[in-house]
């Protein structure tokens, strides 16, 4: 309900008195499932702090991913949002969320479904759409993500950013999400950092990524073995690498395949064995990348050069882009098996891959 406002002031939304999150968990006999990597955040000061990182939410439309018992949900509603879409896969949490929905009439829509398959392009009213070059729309995605889903989900959303579909058909929709501390460090890692990885490049070439703060593991129930990072992402107007998502991902994945070796070792895996060395040298020389740098030392502009030159090579020889190094390794192994009765041991390359 809305409290009566003083004359000339906008009424602030306040939730009526409700059971605490701890009481909700007891009431509905909710237990975090280890196989779903669930961890509950009961401290409303921390849930308020997470929601604050999303920015101004008054009259905004918000999608919360995996609300669970509804701690962050309460903080989002208290921020005065216009509409809140809750997407929850675990049916056990739905009754507790319905209680919250009744406490905020007309504001909450609950979807019992999987965020990885839910059609986000139909989640919000069409009038909220903005041009990509404009300020971000009044739409936010917020979520305390289960560790098991956080990395595949952010990769899926980064692909959506690149293609401007899914939740990004509305414009440069902002995201405030939790990750394992190590994943948060990877998302924001600079060149030269040990945490620099495929995830660093894929996220930073498409978004401004900010590691907001760390929540200690003991704040969660049950306590995870790691701390948790709150990360805020805003899609960039222009990606730093202007090539298709699949091409960028293939180049970046290849470079980081052998992260402790010189970068040319990973780049070699972009090319078939026949002519591999020559093509690797051609790519690295044209892109002006030192072949003796380690993958984590490469800058964003060096990755951009590699992707641009690789794109030209693929345009000249379309069979290059569909070449699969692992498949080539498997075929070689098959051939050697036919020539020998015994089962060959895993090569060092296969172990690393």
mmCIF file of C-alpha atoms in Angstrom:
data_model
loop_
_atom_site.group_PDB
_atom_site.id
_atom_site.type_symbol
_atom_site.label_atom_id
_atom_site.label_comp_id
_atom_site.label_asym_id
_atom_site.label_seq_id
_atom_site.Cartn_x
_atom_site.Cartn_y
_atom_site.Cartn_z
ATOM 1 C CA UNK A 1 0.000 0.000 0.000
ATOM 2 C CA UNK A 2 0.998 3.656 -0.276
ATOM 3 C CA UNK A 3 1.416 5.838 2.771
ATOM 4 C CA UNK A 4 -0.311 9.211 2.549
ATOM 5 C CA UNK A 5 2.150 11.841 1.445
ATOM 6 C CA UNK A 6 2.653 15.256 2.932
ATOM 7 C CA UNK A 7 1.242 18.000 0.679
ATOM 8 C CA UNK A 8 3.483 18.655 -2.341
ATOM 9 C CA UNK A 9 5.538 15.478 -1.797
ATOM 10 C CA UNK A 10 5.401 12.209 -3.747
ATOM 11 C CA UNK A 11 4.122 9.281 -1.690
ATOM 12 C CA UNK A 12 6.848 6.755 -0.875
ATOM 13 C CA UNK A 13 5.972 3.088 -1.311
ATOM 14 C CA UNK A 14 6.210 1.061 1.911
ATOM 15 C CA UNK A 15 5.594 -2.653 2.273
ATOM 16 C CA UNK A 16 3.171 -3.524 5.079
ATOM 17 C CA UNK A 17 4.530 -5.502 8.071
ATOM 18 C CA UNK A 18 5.539 -8.942 6.817
ATOM 19 C CA UNK A 19 7.184 -12.035 8.296
ATOM 20 C CA UNK A 20 10.997 -11.802 8.181
ATOM 21 C CA UNK A 21 12.856 -13.760 5.486
ATOM 22 C CA UNK A 22 13.924 -16.212 8.199
ATOM 23 C CA UNK A 23 10.278 -16.693 9.199
ATOM 24 C CA UNK A 24 9.265 -17.187 5.554
ATOM 25 C CA UNK A 25 11.933 -19.914 5.240
ATOM 26 C CA UNK A 26 10.552 -21.656 8.349
ATOM 27 C CA UNK A 27 6.899 -21.096 7.391
ATOM 28 C CA UNK A 28 7.265 -22.738 3.983
ATOM 29 C CA UNK A 29 9.977 -25.176 5.167
ATOM 30 C CA UNK A 30 12.417 -23.884 2.569
ATOM 31 C CA UNK A 31 15.854 -25.428 2.450
ATOM 32 C CA UNK A 32 18.678 -24.332 0.143
ATOM 33 C CA UNK A 33 19.411 -27.147 -2.304
ATOM 34 C CA UNK A 34 23.104 -27.844 -2.744
ATOM 35 C CA UNK A 35 22.585 -29.321 -6.240
ATOM 36 C CA UNK A 36 21.070 -25.976 -7.335
ATOM 37 C CA UNK A 37 23.887 -24.050 -5.572
ATOM 38 C CA UNK A 38 21.309 -21.991 -3.649
ATOM 39 C CA UNK A 39 22.363 -19.546 -0.928
ATOM 40 C CA UNK A 40 19.914 -17.219 0.827
ATOM 41 C CA UNK A 41 20.719 -13.642 1.798
ATOM 42 C CA UNK A 42 18.729 -12.744 4.911
ATOM 43 C CA UNK A 43 20.279 -9.386 5.858
ATOM 44 C CA UNK A 44 18.003 -6.687 4.403
ATOM 45 C CA UNK A 45 20.746 -4.056 4.822
ATOM 46 C CA UNK A 46 22.830 -6.059 2.332
ATOM 47 C CA UNK A 47 19.902 -6.608 -0.062
ATOM 48 C CA UNK A 48 19.249 -2.824 0.074
ATOM 49 C CA UNK A 49 22.935 -2.234 -0.723
ATOM 50 C CA UNK A 50 22.768 -4.561 -3.767
ATOM 51 C CA UNK A 51 19.640 -2.823 -5.086
ATOM 52 C CA UNK A 52 21.252 0.598 -4.549
ATOM 53 C CA UNK A 53 23.994 -0.379 -7.051
ATOM 54 C CA UNK A 54 21.333 -0.592 -9.786
ATOM 55 C CA UNK A 55 20.841 3.187 -9.566
ATOM 56 C CA UNK A 56 17.533 5.098 -9.471
ATOM 57 C CA UNK A 57 14.691 2.574 -9.535
ATOM 58 C CA UNK A 58 11.753 4.863 -8.777
ATOM 59 C CA UNK A 59 9.032 4.052 -11.348
ATOM 60 C CA UNK A 60 11.417 1.663 -13.154
ATOM 61 C CA UNK A 61 10.593 -1.798 -14.508
ATOM 62 C CA UNK A 62 12.754 -4.501 -12.940
ATOM 63 C CA UNK A 63 13.277 -8.203 -13.626
ATOM 64 C CA UNK A 64 14.654 -10.141 -10.670
ATOM 65 C CA UNK A 65 16.271 -13.470 -11.511
ATOM 66 C CA UNK A 66 15.922 -16.264 -8.948
ATOM 67 C CA UNK A 67 14.319 -14.281 -6.097
ATOM 68 C CA UNK A 68 14.218 -17.345 -3.802
ATOM 69 C CA UNK A 69 12.657 -16.431 -0.432
ATOM 70 C CA UNK A 70 12.402 -12.773 -1.516
ATOM 71 C CA UNK A 71 15.067 -10.779 0.361
ATOM 72 C CA UNK A 72 16.222 -8.713 -2.636
ATOM 73 C CA UNK A 73 12.592 -8.611 -3.821
ATOM 74 C CA UNK A 74 11.612 -6.597 -0.727
ATOM 75 C CA UNK A 75 14.459 -4.151 -1.281
ATOM 76 C CA UNK A 76 13.444 -3.676 -4.939
ATOM 77 C CA UNK A 77 9.813 -3.009 -3.992
ATOM 78 C CA UNK A 78 10.906 -0.566 -1.283
ATOM 79 C CA UNK A 79 12.857 1.369 -3.961
ATOM 80 C CA UNK A 80 9.503 2.373 -5.471
ATOM 81 C CA UNK A 81 9.539 0.423 -8.763
ATOM 82 C CA UNK A 82 6.629 0.600 -11.172
ATOM 83 C CA UNK A 83 6.625 -3.107 -12.057
ATOM 84 C CA UNK A 84 8.613 -6.104 -10.828
ATOM 85 C CA UNK A 85 8.891 -9.329 -12.829
ATOM 86 C CA UNK A 86 10.088 -12.315 -10.771
ATOM 87 C CA UNK A 87 11.460 -15.359 -12.612
ATOM 88 C CA UNK A 88 11.850 -18.324 -10.271
ATOM 89 C CA UNK A 89 12.639 -21.886 -11.344
ATOM 90 C CA UNK A 90 12.075 -23.529 -7.943
ATOM 91 C CA UNK A 91 8.335 -24.027 -7.255
ATOM 92 C CA UNK A 92 8.931 -24.147 -3.458
ATOM 93 C CA UNK A 93 9.510 -20.376 -3.411
ATOM 94 C CA UNK A 94 6.337 -19.384 -5.279
ATOM 95 C CA UNK A 95 3.948 -19.252 -2.210
ATOM 96 C CA UNK A 96 6.298 -16.908 -0.307
ATOM 97 C CA UNK A 97 6.646 -14.680 -3.384
ATOM 98 C CA UNK A 98 2.846 -14.613 -3.799
ATOM 99 C CA UNK A 99 2.638 -13.286 -0.235
ATOM 100 C CA UNK A 100 4.937 -10.429 -1.298
ATOM 101 C CA UNK A 101 2.870 -9.885 -4.427
ATOM 102 C CA UNK A 102 -0.307 -9.483 -2.340
ATOM 103 C CA UNK A 103 1.497 -6.953 -0.147
ATOM 104 C CA UNK A 104 2.275 -4.830 -3.241
ATOM 105 C CA UNK A 105 -0.927 -5.055 -5.311
ATOM 106 C CA UNK A 106 -0.525 -4.567 -9.056
ATOM 107 C CA UNK A 107 3.264 -4.296 -8.883
ATOM 108 C CA UNK A 108 4.490 -7.901 -9.041
ATOM 109 C CA UNK A 109 4.306 -10.530 -11.783
ATOM 110 C CA UNK A 110 5.608 -14.016 -10.939
ATOM 111 C CA UNK A 111 6.827 -16.416 -13.622
ATOM 112 C CA UNK A 112 7.587 -20.001 -12.638
ATOM 113 C CA UNK A 113 10.257 -20.789 -15.226
ATOM 114 C CA UNK A 114 13.927 -20.997 -16.202
ATOM 115 C CA UNK A 115 15.708 -17.716 -16.982
ATOM 116 C CA UNK A 116 17.912 -19.521 -19.533
ATOM 117 C CA UNK A 117 14.865 -20.280 -21.717
ATOM 118 C CA UNK A 118 12.484 -17.430 -20.780
ATOM 119 C CA UNK A 119 11.755 -15.021 -23.680
ATOM 120 C CA UNK A 120 12.998 -11.741 -22.213
ATOM 121 C CA UNK A 121 12.196 -9.751 -25.377
ATOM 122 C CA UNK A 122 8.510 -9.869 -24.360
ATOM 123 C CA UNK A 123 9.041 -9.189 -20.665
ATOM 124 C CA UNK A 124 8.420 -5.416 -20.617
ATOM 125 C CA UNK A 125 5.978 -2.907 -22.180
ATOM 126 C CA UNK A 126 6.949 -1.753 -25.701
ATOM 127 C CA UNK A 127 6.727 1.939 -24.803
ATOM 128 C CA UNK A 128 9.889 1.557 -22.664
ATOM 129 C CA UNK A 129 12.052 0.897 -25.742
ATOM 130 C CA UNK A 130 14.869 3.341 -26.440
ATOM 131 C CA UNK A 131 17.337 3.689 -29.284
ATOM 132 C CA UNK A 132 20.688 1.991 -28.625
ATOM 133 C CA UNK A 133 22.506 5.349 -28.756
ATOM 134 C CA UNK A 134 20.169 6.882 -26.137
ATOM 135 C CA UNK A 135 20.478 6.670 -22.368
ATOM 136 C CA UNK A 136 19.667 3.161 -21.006
ATOM 137 C CA UNK A 137 15.919 2.421 -20.733
ATOM 138 C CA UNK A 138 14.106 2.437 -17.390
ATOM 139 C CA UNK A 139 14.590 -1.342 -17.194
ATOM 140 C CA UNK A 140 16.928 -3.217 -14.867
ATOM 141 C CA UNK A 141 17.893 -6.857 -14.343
ATOM 142 C CA UNK A 142 18.844 -7.717 -10.769
ATOM 143 C CA UNK A 143 19.706 -11.114 -9.316
ATOM 144 C CA UNK A 144 21.510 -13.092 -6.659
ATOM 145 C CA UNK A 145 22.409 -15.836 -9.138
ATOM 146 C CA UNK A 146 23.076 -19.461 -8.162
ATOM 147 C CA UNK A 147 26.753 -20.137 -8.898
ATOM 148 C CA UNK A 148 25.857 -23.018 -11.248
ATOM 149 C CA UNK A 149 23.958 -20.715 -13.629
ATOM 150 C CA UNK A 150 25.835 -17.399 -13.341
ATOM 151 C CA UNK A 151 28.560 -17.937 -15.986
ATOM 152 C CA UNK A 152 26.383 -19.544 -18.725
ATOM 153 C CA UNK A 153 23.754 -16.868 -18.085
ATOM 154 C CA UNK A 154 26.126 -13.897 -18.382
ATOM 155 C CA UNK A 155 27.625 -15.373 -21.599
ATOM 156 C CA UNK A 156 24.075 -15.744 -22.990
ATOM 157 C CA UNK A 157 23.256 -12.136 -22.037
ATOM 158 C CA UNK A 158 26.522 -10.841 -23.522
ATOM 159 C CA UNK A 159 25.556 -12.540 -26.788
ATOM 160 C CA UNK A 160 22.142 -10.831 -26.481
ATOM 161 C CA UNK A 161 23.945 -7.475 -25.998
ATOM 162 C CA UNK A 162 26.024 -8.116 -29.129
ATOM 163 C CA UNK A 163 22.908 -8.942 -31.176
ATOM 164 C CA UNK A 164 20.677 -6.398 -29.398
ATOM 165 C CA UNK A 165 18.029 -9.016 -28.723
ATOM 166 C CA UNK A 166 16.572 -10.700 -25.614
ATOM 167 C CA UNK A 167 16.376 -8.136 -22.772
ATOM 168 C CA UNK A 168 18.340 -5.691 -24.962
ATOM 169 C CA UNK A 169 15.630 -5.174 -27.599
ATOM 170 C CA UNK A 170 14.582 -2.322 -25.270
ATOM 171 C CA UNK A 171 17.999 -0.642 -25.498
ATOM 172 C CA UNK A 172 21.050 -0.798 -23.239
ATOM 173 C CA UNK A 173 19.337 -2.527 -20.290
ATOM 174 C CA UNK A 174 21.495 -2.451 -17.131
ATOM 175 C CA UNK A 175 22.308 -5.511 -15.001
ATOM 176 C CA UNK A 176 23.229 -5.794 -11.308
ATOM 177 C CA UNK A 177 24.181 -9.382 -10.513
ATOM 178 C CA UNK A 178 26.042 -11.472 -7.956
ATOM 179 C CA UNK A 179 28.843 -13.869 -8.865
ATOM 180 C CA UNK A 180 31.431 -15.934 -7.037
ATOM 181 C CA UNK A 181 34.174 -13.481 -6.063
ATOM 182 C CA UNK A 182 36.596 -15.123 -8.516
ATOM 183 C CA UNK A 183 34.122 -14.765 -11.416
ATOM 184 C CA UNK A 184 33.566 -11.108 -10.462
ATOM 185 C CA UNK A 185 37.344 -10.580 -10.567
ATOM 186 C CA UNK A 186 37.526 -12.214 -14.002
ATOM 187 C CA UNK A 187 34.760 -9.990 -15.357
ATOM 188 C CA UNK A 188 36.682 -6.847 -14.365
ATOM 189 C CA UNK A 189 40.338 -8.016 -14.732
ATOM 190 C CA UNK A 190 42.798 -5.727 -16.555
ATOM 191 C CA UNK A 191 45.598 -6.854 -18.927
ATOM 192 C CA UNK A 192 48.440 -8.468 -16.975
ATOM 193 C CA UNK A 193 46.178 -9.635 -14.144
ATOM 194 C CA UNK A 194 46.202 -13.345 -13.308
ATOM 195 C CA UNK A 195 42.390 -13.257 -13.385
ATOM 196 C CA UNK A 196 42.333 -11.977 -16.993
ATOM 197 C CA UNK A 197 40.370 -14.548 -18.997
ATOM 198 C CA UNK A 198 37.945 -15.158 -21.854
ATOM 199 C CA UNK A 199 35.185 -13.735 -19.622
ATOM 200 C CA UNK A 200 37.142 -10.471 -19.120
ATOM 201 C CA UNK A 201 37.358 -9.822 -22.869
ATOM 202 C CA UNK A 202 33.814 -10.906 -23.733
ATOM 203 C CA UNK A 203 32.315 -8.711 -20.978
ATOM 204 C CA UNK A 204 34.539 -5.641 -21.332
ATOM 205 C CA UNK A 205 34.351 -5.395 -25.108
ATOM 206 C CA UNK A 206 30.544 -5.156 -24.869
ATOM 207 C CA UNK A 207 29.876 -3.488 -21.491
ATOM 208 C CA UNK A 208 31.137 -1.142 -18.845
ATOM 209 C CA UNK A 209 31.763 -3.580 -15.986
ATOM 210 C CA UNK A 210 32.023 -2.421 -12.384
ATOM 211 C CA UNK A 211 32.871 -4.641 -9.409
ATOM 212 C CA UNK A 212 30.747 -2.839 -6.785
ATOM 213 C CA UNK A 213 31.510 -4.586 -3.488
ATOM 214 C CA UNK A 214 32.153 -7.987 -1.899
ATOM 215 C CA UNK A 215 29.692 -9.801 0.358
ATOM 216 C CA UNK A 216 31.416 -12.176 2.807
ATOM 217 C CA UNK A 217 30.300 -15.800 2.550
ATOM 218 C CA UNK A 218 29.054 -15.851 6.144
ATOM 219 C CA UNK A 219 26.271 -13.395 5.217
ATOM 220 C CA UNK A 220 24.546 -16.224 3.299
ATOM 221 C CA UNK A 221 22.572 -19.230 4.532
ATOM 222 C CA UNK A 222 23.980 -21.822 4.073
ATOM 223 C CA UNK A 223 27.433 -20.249 4.033
ATOM 224 C CA UNK A 224 29.171 -20.853 0.664
ATOM 225 C CA UNK A 225 32.882 -21.669 0.602
ATOM 226 C CA UNK A 226 33.591 -18.425 -1.268
ATOM 227 C CA UNK A 227 32.780 -14.719 -0.968
ATOM 228 C CA UNK A 228 30.381 -13.096 -3.422
ATOM 229 C CA UNK A 229 30.934 -10.106 -5.744
ATOM 230 C CA UNK A 230 28.185 -7.677 -6.765
ATOM 231 C CA UNK A 231 28.811 -6.600 -10.376
ATOM 232 C CA UNK A 232 27.061 -3.865 -12.383
ATOM 233 C CA UNK A 233 27.076 -4.031 -16.209
ATOM 234 C CA UNK A 234 25.930 -1.382 -18.697
ATOM 235 C CA UNK A 235 26.109 -2.204 -22.428
ATOM 236 C CA UNK A 236 28.368 0.109 -24.455
ATOM 237 C CA UNK A 237 26.973 2.171 -27.333
ATOM 238 C CA UNK A 238 29.775 0.819 -29.548
ATOM 239 C CA UNK A 239 31.428 -2.558 -28.807
ATOM 240 C CA UNK A 240 35.208 -2.379 -28.595
ATOM 241 C CA UNK A 241 35.483 -5.215 -31.134
ATOM 242 C CA UNK A 242 33.063 -4.717 -34.013
ATOM 243 C CA UNK A 243 32.773 -8.291 -35.199
ATOM 244 C CA UNK A 244 30.055 -10.962 -34.754
ATOM 245 C CA UNK A 245 29.823 -12.470 -31.250
ATOM 246 C CA UNK A 246 30.650 -16.002 -32.482
ATOM 247 C CA UNK A 247 33.830 -14.836 -34.213
ATOM 248 C CA UNK A 248 35.071 -12.836 -31.203
ATOM 249 C CA UNK A 249 34.315 -15.732 -28.872
ATOM 250 C CA UNK A 250 36.146 -18.214 -31.106
ATOM 251 C CA UNK A 251 39.292 -16.064 -31.269
ATOM 252 C CA UNK A 252 39.258 -15.251 -27.546
ATOM 253 C CA UNK A 253 38.571 -18.868 -26.553
ATOM 254 C CA UNK A 254 41.428 -20.072 -28.775
ATOM 255 C CA UNK A 255 43.896 -17.537 -27.339
ATOM 256 C CA UNK A 256 43.089 -18.546 -23.740
ATOM 257 C CA UNK A 257 43.151 -22.283 -24.480
ATOM 258 C CA UNK A 258 46.778 -22.478 -23.339
ATOM 259 C CA UNK A 259 46.841 -19.572 -20.906
ATOM 260 C CA UNK A 260 50.286 -20.355 -19.458
ATOM 261 C CA UNK A 261 51.973 -20.605 -22.861
ATOM 262 C CA UNK A 262 52.829 -17.911 -25.397
ATOM 263 C CA UNK A 263 49.718 -16.576 -27.112
ATOM 264 C CA UNK A 264 50.740 -17.894 -30.549
ATOM 265 C CA UNK A 265 50.184 -21.433 -29.185
ATOM 266 C CA UNK A 266 46.460 -20.791 -28.708
ATOM 267 C CA UNK A 267 46.156 -18.807 -31.954
ATOM 268 C CA UNK A 268 47.540 -21.813 -33.857
ATOM 269 C CA UNK A 269 44.357 -23.714 -32.954
ATOM 270 C CA UNK A 270 42.367 -21.404 -35.268
ATOM 271 C CA UNK A 271 43.959 -23.082 -38.302
ATOM 272 C CA UNK A 272 44.062 -26.583 -39.809
ATOM 273 C CA UNK A 273 47.349 -28.479 -39.522
ATOM 274 C CA UNK A 274 48.068 -27.960 -43.221
ATOM 275 C CA UNK A 275 49.533 -24.426 -43.373
ATOM 276 C CA UNK A 276 49.027 -23.780 -39.628
ATOM 277 C CA UNK A 277 52.389 -22.167 -38.904
ATOM 278 C CA UNK A 278 52.319 -19.905 -41.960
ATOM 279 C CA UNK A 279 48.774 -18.692 -41.250
ATOM 280 C CA UNK A 280 49.486 -18.134 -37.556
ATOM 281 C CA UNK A 281 52.503 -15.977 -38.426
ATOM 282 C CA UNK A 282 50.450 -14.085 -41.023
ATOM 283 C CA UNK A 283 47.676 -13.366 -38.498
ATOM 284 C CA UNK A 284 50.032 -12.225 -35.738
ATOM 285 C CA UNK A 285 52.204 -10.054 -37.999
ATOM 286 C CA UNK A 286 49.229 -8.351 -39.678
ATOM 287 C CA UNK A 287 47.545 -7.806 -36.281
ATOM 288 C CA UNK A 288 50.868 -6.509 -34.854
ATOM 289 C CA UNK A 289 50.760 -8.823 -31.823
ATOM 290 C CA UNK A 290 53.960 -10.068 -30.149
ATOM 291 C CA UNK A 291 53.728 -13.905 -30.316
ATOM 292 C CA UNK A 292 55.679 -14.259 -27.037
ATOM 293 C CA UNK A 293 53.078 -12.464 -24.910
ATOM 294 C CA UNK A 294 50.970 -14.642 -22.594
ATOM 295 C CA UNK A 295 47.189 -14.580 -23.272
ATOM 296 C CA UNK A 296 46.442 -12.570 -20.106
ATOM 297 C CA UNK A 297 48.904 -9.849 -21.195
ATOM 298 C CA UNK A 298 47.041 -8.959 -24.410
ATOM 299 C CA UNK A 299 45.192 -5.632 -24.469
ATOM 300 C CA UNK A 300 41.670 -5.089 -25.813
ATOM 301 C CA UNK A 301 43.077 -3.351 -28.930
ATOM 302 C CA UNK A 302 45.307 -6.387 -29.617
ATOM 303 C CA UNK A 303 42.273 -8.685 -29.396
ATOM 304 C CA UNK A 304 40.415 -6.295 -31.712
ATOM 305 C CA UNK A 305 43.280 -6.486 -34.266
ATOM 306 C CA UNK A 306 43.342 -10.295 -34.054
ATOM 307 C CA UNK A 307 39.570 -10.504 -34.602
ATOM 308 C CA UNK A 308 39.625 -8.049 -37.522
ATOM 309 C CA UNK A 309 42.471 -9.834 -39.313
ATOM 310 C CA UNK A 310 40.969 -13.279 -38.635
ATOM 311 C CA UNK A 311 37.665 -12.013 -40.106
ATOM 312 C CA UNK A 312 39.477 -11.005 -43.328
ATOM 313 C CA UNK A 313 41.136 -14.434 -43.495
ATOM 314 C CA UNK A 314 37.732 -16.118 -43.016
ATOM 315 C CA UNK A 315 36.211 -13.954 -45.755
ATOM 316 C CA UNK A 316 38.970 -15.147 -48.106
ATOM 317 C CA UNK A 317 38.616 -18.788 -46.993
ATOM 318 C CA UNK A 318 35.128 -19.515 -45.504
ATOM 319 C CA UNK A 319 36.192 -23.045 -44.437
ATOM 320 C CA UNK A 320 38.414 -21.411 -41.773
ATOM 321 C CA UNK A 321 35.567 -20.244 -39.551
ATOM 322 C CA UNK A 322 33.999 -23.726 -39.332
ATOM 323 C CA UNK A 323 37.360 -25.397 -38.641
ATOM 324 C CA UNK A 324 37.318 -27.137 -35.231
ATOM 325 C CA UNK A 325 40.702 -27.879 -33.663
ATOM 326 C CA UNK A 326 39.300 -30.383 -31.161
ATOM 327 C CA UNK A 327 37.615 -32.314 -33.962
ATOM 328 C CA UNK A 328 40.943 -32.433 -35.813
ATOM 329 C CA UNK A 329 42.603 -33.824 -32.674
ATOM 330 C CA UNK A 330 39.861 -36.466 -32.332
ATOM 331 C CA UNK A 331 40.268 -37.541 -35.956
ATOM 332 C CA UNK A 332 44.050 -37.841 -35.509
ATOM 333 C CA UNK A 333 43.506 -39.948 -32.405
ATOM 334 C CA UNK A 334 41.043 -42.177 -34.300
ATOM 335 C CA UNK A 335 43.556 -42.669 -37.105
ATOM 336 C CA UNK A 336 46.340 -43.584 -34.670
ATOM 337 C CA UNK A 337 43.955 -46.028 -32.937
ATOM 338 C CA UNK A 338 43.372 -47.860 -36.205
ATOM 339 C CA UNK A 339 47.120 -48.212 -36.577
ATOM 340 C CA UNK A 340 47.661 -49.629 -33.063
ATOM 341 C CA UNK A 341 45.792 -52.192 -30.969
ATOM 342 C CA UNK A 342 46.231 -50.368 -27.654
ATOM 343 C CA UNK A 343 44.366 -47.318 -26.389
ATOM 344 C CA UNK A 344 46.684 -44.273 -26.645
ATOM 345 C CA UNK A 345 47.070 -42.128 -23.556
ATOM 346 C CA UNK A 346 45.642 -38.607 -23.376
ATOM 347 C CA UNK A 347 48.084 -36.138 -24.870
ATOM 348 C CA UNK A 348 49.101 -33.045 -22.892
ATOM 349 C CA UNK A 349 47.133 -30.962 -25.429
ATOM 350 C CA UNK A 350 43.950 -32.952 -24.853
ATOM 351 C CA UNK A 351 44.330 -32.648 -21.095
ATOM 352 C CA UNK A 352 44.617 -28.855 -21.357
ATOM 353 C CA UNK A 353 41.703 -28.614 -23.788
#
